Coordinates of C-alpha atoms in Angstrom, one line a residue:
M1 CA 56.8 -35.4 8.5
S2 CA 53.0 -34.8 8.3
K3 CA 51.4 -33.5 5.3
S4 CA 50.3 -29.8 5.2
T5 CA 48.2 -27.7 3.0
G6 CA 51.0 -25.5 1.9
R7 CA 49.9 -22.9 4.4
G8 CA 51.8 -24.5 7.2
L9 CA 49.3 -26.2 9.5
Q10 CA 48.6 -29.9 9.3
A11 CA 45.7 -30.6 7.0
G12 CA 43.1 -33.4 7.7
A13 CA 44.4 -34.0 11.2
L14 CA 40.9 -33.9 12.8
G15 CA 37.6 -35.5 12.1
M16 CA 34.0 -34.7 13.0
F17 CA 34.0 -36.4 16.4
D18 CA 37.3 -34.8 17.3
T19 CA 36.0 -31.3 16.4
V20 CA 32.8 -31.8 18.4
V21 CA 34.9 -32.8 21.4
M22 CA 37.0 -29.6 21.0
A23 CA 33.9 -27.4 20.7
V24 CA 32.4 -28.8 23.9
A25 CA 35.7 -28.6 25.7
G26 CA 36.1 -25.0 24.5
S27 CA 33.1 -24.0 26.5
A28 CA 34.5 -25.9 29.6
P29 CA 31.1 -27.0 31.1
A30 CA 32.4 -27.9 34.6
Y31 CA 34.8 -25.0 34.8
S32 CA 32.2 -22.5 33.7
L33 CA 29.7 -23.8 36.2
A34 CA 32.2 -23.7 39.1
A35 CA 33.7 -20.3 38.2
T36 CA 30.6 -18.5 37.1
T37 CA 27.6 -19.8 38.9
A38 CA 28.1 -17.6 42.0
V39 CA 28.8 -14.6 39.8
L40 CA 25.6 -15.3 37.8
F41 CA 23.6 -15.7 41.0
G42 CA 25.0 -12.4 42.3
A43 CA 23.9 -10.7 39.1
V44 CA 20.4 -12.1 38.7
G45 CA 19.6 -14.3 41.7
L46 CA 17.3 -17.2 40.9
A47 CA 17.0 -16.1 37.3
G48 CA 20.3 -17.8 36.3
P49 CA 18.5 -20.5 34.3
A50 CA 16.5 -17.8 32.4
A51 CA 19.7 -15.9 31.6
L52 CA 21.3 -19.0 30.2
L53 CA 18.2 -19.9 28.2
Y54 CA 17.7 -16.5 26.7
C55 CA 21.4 -16.1 25.9
A56 CA 21.5 -19.5 24.2
I57 CA 19.0 -18.3 21.6
P58 CA 21.2 -15.5 20.2
M59 CA 24.3 -17.6 20.8
L60 CA 22.9 -20.2 18.4
G61 CA 22.4 -17.3 15.9
I62 CA 26.2 -16.6 16.3
A63 CA 27.0 -20.3 15.9
L64 CA 24.9 -20.3 12.7
A65 CA 26.9 -17.3 11.5
F66 CA 30.2 -19.1 12.2
S67 CA 28.9 -22.2 10.4
R68 CA 27.9 -20.3 7.3
L69 CA 31.0 -18.2 7.1
S70 CA 33.3 -21.3 7.6
R71 CA 31.7 -22.7 4.4
I72 CA 33.0 -19.9 2.2
D73 CA 36.3 -19.0 4.0
V74 CA 38.4 -21.6 5.8
N75 CA 40.9 -19.7 7.9
A76 CA 42.6 -20.3 11.2
G77 CA 41.8 -16.7 12.1
A78 CA 38.0 -17.3 11.7
S79 CA 36.2 -14.0 12.6
Y80 CA 39.4 -12.0 12.1
S81 CA 39.3 -13.1 8.4
W82 CA 35.5 -13.1 7.9
V83 CA 34.9 -9.6 9.5
G84 CA 37.9 -8.1 7.6
R85 CA 36.6 -9.4 4.3
T86 CA 33.0 -8.4 4.7
L87 CA 32.6 -5.3 7.0
H88 CA 36.1 -3.6 7.1
P89 CA 39.7 -4.7 7.7
F90 CA 39.9 -2.5 10.8
L91 CA 36.9 -4.2 12.3
G92 CA 38.3 -7.6 11.3
F93 CA 41.5 -6.8 13.2
I94 CA 39.6 -5.7 16.2
S95 CA 37.6 -8.9 16.1
G96 CA 40.8 -11.0 16.1
W97 CA 42.4 -8.8 18.7
A98 CA 39.4 -9.1 21.0
L99 CA 39.8 -12.9 20.9
V100 CA 43.5 -12.6 21.5
V101 CA 43.1 -10.3 24.5
S102 CA 40.2 -12.3 26.1
A103 CA 42.1 -15.5 25.7
T104 CA 45.2 -14.1 27.2
I105 CA 43.3 -12.8 30.2
F106 CA 41.8 -16.2 30.5
M107 CA 45.3 -17.7 30.9
V108 CA 45.2 -16.2 34.4
A109 CA 41.5 -16.6 35.0
G110 CA 41.7 -20.3 34.1
S111 CA 45.2 -21.3 35.4
L112 CA 44.7 -19.9 38.9
P113 CA 41.6 -22.1 39.5
A114 CA 43.4 -25.1 38.0
G115 CA 46.1 -24.6 40.5
A116 CA 43.7 -23.9 43.4
M117 CA 41.6 -27.0 42.7
T118 CA 44.7 -29.2 42.4
L119 CA 45.8 -28.0 45.8
A120 CA 42.3 -28.5 47.2
L121 CA 42.5 -32.2 46.5
F122 CA 45.3 -32.4 49.0
D123 CA 44.7 -29.5 51.4
E124 CA 41.8 -27.1 51.2
E125 CA 43.7 -24.4 53.0
L126 CA 46.4 -24.3 50.4
A127 CA 43.8 -23.6 47.7
D128 CA 43.4 -20.1 49.1
D129 CA 47.1 -19.3 48.7
T130 CA 47.2 -17.2 45.5
A131 CA 51.0 -17.6 45.2
M132 CA 50.8 -21.4 45.4
A133 CA 47.8 -21.6 43.1
S134 CA 49.8 -19.5 40.6
V135 CA 52.8 -21.8 40.7
V136 CA 50.7 -25.0 40.3
G137 CA 48.5 -23.3 37.7
A138 CA 51.5 -22.2 35.7
G139 CA 52.7 -25.8 35.8
W140 CA 49.5 -27.0 34.2
F141 CA 49.6 -24.2 31.7
L142 CA 53.1 -25.2 30.6
V143 CA 52.1 -28.8 30.2
M144 CA 49.2 -27.7 28.0
L145 CA 51.5 -25.4 26.1
L146 CA 53.7 -28.4 25.2
V147 CA 50.7 -30.5 24.2
V148 CA 49.5 -27.8 21.9
L149 CA 53.0 -27.4 20.5
G150 CA 53.0 -31.2 19.7
G151 CA 50.3 -30.9 17.1
A152 CA 46.6 -31.2 16.5
R153 CA 46.4 -35.0 16.9
L154 CA 48.2 -34.9 20.3
T155 CA 46.0 -32.1 21.4
V156 CA 42.8 -34.0 20.6
R157 CA 44.0 -37.2 22.3
A158 CA 44.7 -35.3 25.5
Q159 CA 41.3 -33.6 25.1
L160 CA 39.4 -36.9 24.7
L161 CA 40.8 -38.1 28.0
M162 CA 40.2 -35.0 30.0
S163 CA 36.8 -34.1 28.6
G164 CA 35.6 -37.7 28.5
V165 CA 36.1 -38.0 32.3
E166 CA 34.6 -34.6 32.9
L167 CA 31.4 -35.2 30.9
V168 CA 30.9 -38.7 32.5
V169 CA 31.1 -37.2 36.0
L170 CA 28.7 -34.3 35.0
A171 CA 26.2 -36.7 33.5
V172 CA 26.2 -38.9 36.6
F173 CA 25.6 -35.9 38.9
A174 CA 22.9 -34.5 36.6
V175 CA 20.9 -37.7 37.1
L176 CA 21.7 -37.7 40.9
A177 CA 20.5 -34.1 41.1
L178 CA 17.1 -35.1 39.6
L179 CA 16.7 -37.8 42.2
H180 CA 17.9 -35.7 45.2
S181 CA 15.1 -35.1 47.8
D182 CA 16.7 -33.0 50.6
N183 CA 16.3 -29.6 48.8
A184 CA 16.5 -26.0 49.9
R185 CA 13.7 -25.0 47.4
A186 CA 11.1 -26.5 45.2
F187 CA 11.5 -26.1 41.5
D188 CA 9.7 -23.0 40.1
W189 CA 9.0 -22.4 36.4
S190 CA 9.4 -18.7 37.1
W191 CA 13.2 -19.3 37.1
L192 CA 12.9 -19.6 33.3
G193 CA 10.9 -16.4 32.9
F194 CA 11.7 -12.7 33.1
G195 CA 10.1 -12.0 36.5
H196 CA 13.3 -12.4 38.6
F197 CA 15.4 -9.9 36.5
D198 CA 15.9 -6.4 37.9
G199 CA 14.8 -4.6 34.7
L200 CA 16.7 -4.5 31.5
S201 CA 20.0 -3.6 33.1
G202 CA 19.8 -6.7 35.4
F203 CA 19.0 -8.8 32.3
A204 CA 22.0 -7.4 30.5
S205 CA 24.3 -8.1 33.4
G206 CA 23.1 -11.7 33.5
A207 CA 23.4 -12.1 29.7
L208 CA 27.0 -10.8 29.9
V209 CA 27.9 -13.5 32.4
A210 CA 26.0 -16.1 30.4
A211 CA 28.0 -15.2 27.4
F212 CA 31.2 -16.2 29.3
Y213 CA 29.6 -19.6 30.1
Y214 CA 29.2 -20.4 26.4
W215 CA 32.4 -18.8 25.1
G216 CA 34.9 -21.2 23.5
W217 CA 32.8 -23.4 21.2
D218 CA 34.2 -21.5 18.2
V219 CA 37.6 -23.1 18.7
A220 CA 36.3 -25.6 16.1
C221 CA 36.5 -22.8 13.5
N222 CA 40.1 -21.9 14.5
L223 CA 41.0 -25.5 13.8
S224 CA 39.4 -25.4 10.3
E225 CA 42.7 -25.6 8.4
E226 CA 43.5 -28.8 10.3
T227 CA 40.1 -30.4 9.9
R228 CA 38.9 -32.9 7.3
N229 CA 36.0 -31.6 5.2
S230 CA 36.1 -28.5 7.3
R231 CA 33.6 -26.4 5.3
R232 CA 30.9 -28.6 6.7
T233 CA 32.5 -30.1 9.8
T234 CA 33.6 -27.0 11.8
G235 CA 30.4 -25.1 11.7
L236 CA 28.3 -28.2 12.6
A237 CA 30.6 -29.0 15.4
G238 CA 30.1 -25.5 16.9
L239 CA 26.3 -25.9 16.7
I240 CA 26.4 -29.3 18.4
G241 CA 28.8 -27.9 21.0
V242 CA 26.5 -25.0 21.9
G243 CA 23.6 -27.5 22.2
V244 CA 25.4 -29.9 24.5
V245 CA 26.8 -27.3 26.9
F246 CA 23.4 -25.5 27.0
L247 CA 21.7 -28.6 28.4
L248 CA 24.5 -29.1 31.0
F249 CA 24.4 -25.5 32.1
L250 CA 20.6 -25.4 32.4
V251 CA 20.4 -28.7 34.4
F252 CA 23.2 -27.7 36.8
T253 CA 22.0 -24.1 37.3
I254 CA 18.5 -25.4 38.2
A255 CA 20.1 -27.9 40.5
V256 CA 22.0 -25.2 42.3
N257 CA 18.8 -23.2 42.8
V258 CA 16.9 -26.3 44.1
V259 CA 19.6 -27.9 46.3
L260 CA 21.6 -25.0 47.7
S261 CA 20.4 -22.1 49.9
T262 CA 21.2 -18.5 49.0
R263 CA 23.7 -18.4 51.9
Q264 CA 25.5 -21.5 50.6
I265 CA 25.8 -20.0 47.1
E266 CA 27.0 -16.6 48.3
E267 CA 29.5 -18.0 50.8
N268 CA 31.2 -20.5 48.6
G269 CA 31.9 -18.6 45.4
A270 CA 34.1 -20.7 43.1
D271 CA 33.4 -23.8 45.3
V272 CA 29.7 -23.9 44.5
L273 CA 30.0 -27.0 42.4
A274 CA 31.9 -28.8 45.1
V275 CA 29.3 -27.9 47.7
L276 CA 26.6 -29.1 45.3
G277 CA 28.4 -32.4 45.0
D278 CA 28.6 -32.8 48.8
E279 CA 24.9 -32.1 49.2
I280 CA 24.0 -34.6 46.5
W281 CA 26.5 -37.3 47.4
P282 CA 28.0 -36.7 50.9
G283 CA 31.7 -37.6 51.2
W284 CA 32.6 -38.4 47.6
G285 CA 30.4 -36.0 45.6
G286 CA 32.4 -32.8 46.3
K287 CA 35.8 -34.4 45.5
L288 CA 34.5 -36.0 42.2
L289 CA 33.1 -32.7 41.0
V290 CA 36.4 -30.9 42.0
V291 CA 38.2 -33.5 39.8
A292 CA 35.8 -32.7 37.0
V293 CA 36.3 -29.0 37.4
M294 CA 40.1 -29.4 37.5
L295 CA 40.1 -31.5 34.3
S296 CA 37.7 -29.1 32.6
T297 CA 39.9 -26.1 33.5
I298 CA 43.0 -27.7 32.2
A299 CA 41.1 -28.9 29.1
T300 CA 39.9 -25.4 28.3
L301 CA 43.4 -23.9 28.8
E302 CA 44.3 -26.2 25.9
T303 CA 41.4 -25.0 23.7
T304 CA 42.0 -21.4 24.6
L305 CA 45.7 -21.8 23.6
I306 CA 44.5 -23.2 20.3
Q307 CA 42.3 -20.2 19.7
V308 CA 44.8 -17.5 20.6
T309 CA 47.8 -19.2 18.8
R310 CA 45.8 -19.9 15.6
S311 CA 44.5 -16.3 15.6
L312 CA 48.0 -14.9 16.1
F313 CA 49.3 -17.3 13.4
A314 CA 46.8 -16.0 10.9
M315 CA 47.7 -12.4 11.8
G316 CA 51.4 -13.1 11.4
R317 CA 50.8 -14.8 8.1
D318 CA 48.8 -11.7 6.9
R319 CA 51.5 -9.3 8.2
T320 CA 49.0 -7.5 10.5
M321 CA 51.2 -8.6 13.4
P322 CA 54.9 -9.6 13.4
A323 CA 55.5 -12.0 10.6
A324 CA 57.4 -14.4 12.9
L325 CA 54.0 -15.3 14.5
G326 CA 53.1 -17.0 11.2
R327 CA 56.1 -19.4 11.3
V328 CA 55.2 -23.1 11.6
H329 CA 57.3 -25.9 13.2
R330 CA 58.6 -28.2 10.5
R331 CA 58.0 -31.4 12.4
W332 CA 54.8 -30.7 14.3
N333 CA 53.1 -28.2 11.9
T334 CA 52.2 -25.9 14.8
P335 CA 52.7 -22.1 15.0
W336 CA 55.6 -22.5 17.5
V337 CA 56.5 -18.8 17.6
A338 CA 53.0 -17.8 18.5
I339 CA 52.8 -20.5 21.1
A340 CA 56.1 -19.3 22.7
V341 CA 55.0 -15.7 22.8
V342 CA 51.7 -16.5 24.4
G343 CA 53.5 -18.7 26.9
A344 CA 55.9 -15.9 27.9
V345 CA 53.1 -13.3 28.2
A346 CA 51.0 -15.6 30.3
L347 CA 53.8 -16.4 32.7
V348 CA 54.3 -12.6 33.2
L349 CA 50.6 -12.3 34.0
F350 CA 50.9 -15.1 36.5
V351 CA 53.5 -13.2 38.4
A352 CA 51.4 -10.0 38.2
A353 CA 48.4 -11.8 39.5
N354 CA 49.9 -12.3 42.9
A355 CA 49.7 -8.6 43.4
L356 CA 46.1 -8.3 42.4
G357 CA 44.4 -10.1 45.3
S358 CA 42.6 -13.4 45.9
V359 CA 41.7 -16.0 43.3
G360 CA 38.0 -15.0 43.6
D361 CA 38.7 -11.3 43.1
I362 CA 40.7 -12.0 40.0
L363 CA 38.1 -14.3 38.6
S364 CA 35.2 -11.9 39.1
E365 CA 36.8 -9.0 37.3
A366 CA 38.3 -11.2 34.5
I367 CA 35.0 -12.9 33.7
S368 CA 33.3 -9.5 33.3
A369 CA 36.1 -8.1 31.2
I370 CA 36.2 -11.2 28.9
G371 CA 32.4 -11.0 28.5
L372 CA 32.8 -7.5 27.0
Q373 CA 35.4 -8.7 24.5
I374 CA 33.4 -11.8 23.6
A375 CA 30.3 -9.6 22.9
V376 CA 32.4 -7.6 20.4
Y377 CA 33.9 -10.3 18.3
Y378 CA 30.7 -12.5 18.3
G379 CA 28.6 -9.5 17.4
L380 CA 30.9 -8.6 14.5
A381 CA 30.9 -12.2 13.2
G382 CA 27.1 -12.2 13.2
L383 CA 27.0 -9.1 11.1
A384 CA 29.6 -10.5 8.8
A385 CA 27.5 -13.5 8.0
V386 CA 24.5 -11.4 7.0
V387 CA 26.7 -9.2 4.7
A388 CA 28.5 -12.2 3.2
Y389 CA 25.1 -14.0 2.4
R390 CA 23.1 -10.8 1.6
G391 CA 22.7 -11.9 -2.1
M392 CA 21.2 -15.2 -1.1
L393 CA 18.8 -14.2 1.7
L394 CA 15.7 -13.9 -0.4
R395 CA 16.3 -17.2 -2.3
S396 CA 14.4 -19.2 0.3
P397 CA 12.9 -18.9 3.8
V398 CA 15.7 -21.1 5.2
H399 CA 18.4 -18.7 3.9
F400 CA 16.4 -15.7 5.2
V401 CA 16.0 -17.1 8.7
L402 CA 19.2 -19.0 9.2
G403 CA 21.4 -16.8 7.2
G404 CA 19.9 -13.4 7.9
V405 CA 17.4 -13.0 10.7
W406 CA 18.9 -15.3 13.4
P407 CA 22.5 -14.2 13.0
L408 CA 21.5 -10.6 12.9
L409 CA 19.4 -10.9 16.1
G410 CA 22.4 -12.7 17.7
S411 CA 24.7 -9.8 16.6
L412 CA 22.4 -7.1 17.8
F413 CA 21.9 -8.9 21.1
M414 CA 25.7 -9.1 21.7
F415 CA 26.1 -5.3 21.0
W416 CA 23.2 -4.5 23.2
V417 CA 24.7 -6.5 26.1
F418 CA 28.0 -4.7 25.6
V419 CA 26.5 -1.2 25.7
Q420 CA 24.1 -2.0 28.6
S421 CA 26.9 -3.6 30.7
L422 CA 29.3 -0.7 30.5
G423 CA 27.3 1.2 33.1
E424 CA 26.8 -1.8 35.4
L425 CA 30.4 -3.2 35.6
S426 CA 33.1 -2.1 38.0
A427 CA 35.7 0.4 36.7
A428 CA 38.4 -2.3 36.8
A429 CA 36.3 -4.7 34.6
V430 CA 35.6 -1.9 32.1
A431 CA 39.2 -0.8 32.1
I432 CA 40.4 -4.3 31.4
G433 CA 37.7 -5.1 28.8
V434 CA 37.7 -1.8 26.8
G435 CA 41.3 -0.9 27.5
G436 CA 42.4 -4.3 26.2
L437 CA 40.6 -3.6 22.9
A438 CA 42.0 -0.1 22.7
V439 CA 45.6 -1.4 22.9
G440 CA 44.9 -3.2 19.6
L441 CA 44.8 0.2 17.8
V442 CA 48.6 0.4 18.0
P443 CA 49.5 -2.7 15.9
M444 CA 46.5 -2.1 13.7
L445 CA 47.6 1.3 12.6
W446 CA 51.3 0.4 12.5
Y447 CA 50.9 -2.6 10.1
R448 CA 48.3 -0.7 8.1
H449 CA 50.9 2.0 7.6
R450 CA 53.5 -0.6 6.6
G451 CA 51.2 -1.8 3.8
S452 CA 49.8 -5.2 4.8
D453 CA 47.7 -6.6 2.0
Y454 CA 45.1 -7.6 4.6
Y455 CA 43.9 -4.0 4.4
R456 CA 43.2 -4.5 0.7
P457 CA 41.0 -7.6 0.9
D458 CA 39.3 -9.7 -1.7
R459 CA 35.7 -9.2 -0.5
L460 CA 33.8 -12.3 0.8
D461 CA 30.5 -12.9 -1.0
A462 CA 28.7 -16.2 -0.8
T463 CA 27.1 -15.7 -4.2
R464 CA 30.5 -15.8 -6.0
A465 CA 32.4 -18.0 -3.6
I466 CA 34.5 -20.4 -5.7
A467 CA 34.8 -24.0 -4.6
P468 CA 38.5 -24.7 -3.9
D469 CA 40.3 -27.6 -5.4
Y470 CA 40.9 -29.1 -1.9
P471 CA 39.1 -32.4 -1.6
P472 CA 37.6 -33.5 1.7
G473 CA 40.8 -35.4 2.6
G474 CA 42.6 -32.0 2.9
R475 CA 45.3 -32.5 0.2
P476 CA 45.5 -30.0 -2.7
A477 CA 45.2 -31.2 -6.2
P478 CA 48.6 -31.5 -8.1
H479 CA 50.0 -28.2 -9.3
S480 CA 47.1 -26.3 -7.7
H481 CA 47.7 -22.6 -6.9
S482 CA 44.4 -22.0 -5.2
H483 CA 43.8 -22.0 -1.4
E484 CA 41.1 -21.6 1.1
G485 CA 41.0 -18.3 2.9
L486 CA 42.3 -14.8 2.3
S487 CA 43.7 -13.9 -1.1
T488 CA 46.3 -12.0 0.8
D489 CA 48.0 -15.0 2.6
F490 CA 51.7 -15.0 2.3

């Protein structure tokens, strides 16, 4: 049996390289480009590269916030723990709930394309069959569910294979795109400026979609209890992950603007990346990028499962959700009850998805709804970092900028995008996004009434954070009673 920290999860299972791979895979470069490029183009037109560039700046502020918070509180719940211990337990719960709901919605938004792309490799007409795509997507989802159940090491090995192939294919096509000569447009530096946005509301719509592109790198922090030297490793991995996917997103969005016509982008929706591949490398290009997108989609199902199950595990452990969610498998050191619950809920959603329309319709509404929820929990985490480090901000310019100004600007940007987007999105997207958050009030008030100690937290303050007696290897000192994370863990 593998060693554990005493909190259930397997300590020291992942290293720095493993965690960086998970952070990059969490943002799912190929999937995000395939599923979201047409949506981004519809929102801001040729300003897609600018939206990704200007969203990357505050997103790095949020990544800095996660990095700094992970140094003083190692917890599988990540923002759920940090926000609860700095701002207010109610906001902490909402932060965790926002991740749970957005990840659960993604089980459909991600699994359907995984099924559709698998079918497209054999017969392109089958890819438009939502029922068939749901069945195949559910199959991939169940495979990833079993991989996640098998433990952190098995999860990373599967991720290395899938993401490795994906990133090699994307790198090859990034080079080929630069060498391509038969283009629809000439490159224009104005695509990186503000001129193509339709006012502030248009910029906000583009930023909301761009937030969905980047979402997922923070899975590194949800794996903190299973990572060696996690106080340094997880935050740095998140920053590296944001940097890598930013470069990929920018290159490919510019390539789409240059190589494809407006008509090609609008008519092909979720197939934009395949069309781009065919234009760059006729015959094989489209199929290779479809394989990359399929692997990326399956890989990000895995990282999303990690995020939602680790968050539910932390909530169950703290008795803010049913305590059974905090149970860990004795052999694999994974939260098996949380994994089983997520699997059951997702399969129900797969069935319901067949009544909602085409794969494209489901994707469009889901991406917007998830964007709202991402903005909430990223914004709260940014504020939490400023509050936790408030006593250190004036000690040096580095602390002031990296610990205060940048995370705060990132937080304010996320909240601004949330508010601005409410008036621009469809009623369905707002209902899914805001309604999903509102449902969280029920378990929050119920478990607060039942007296969970999570609602009486030990406040998180960087100036008095006590170094735990967990060495970098992840094993506690003999007879130690201290732990990393909430003082209210059970």
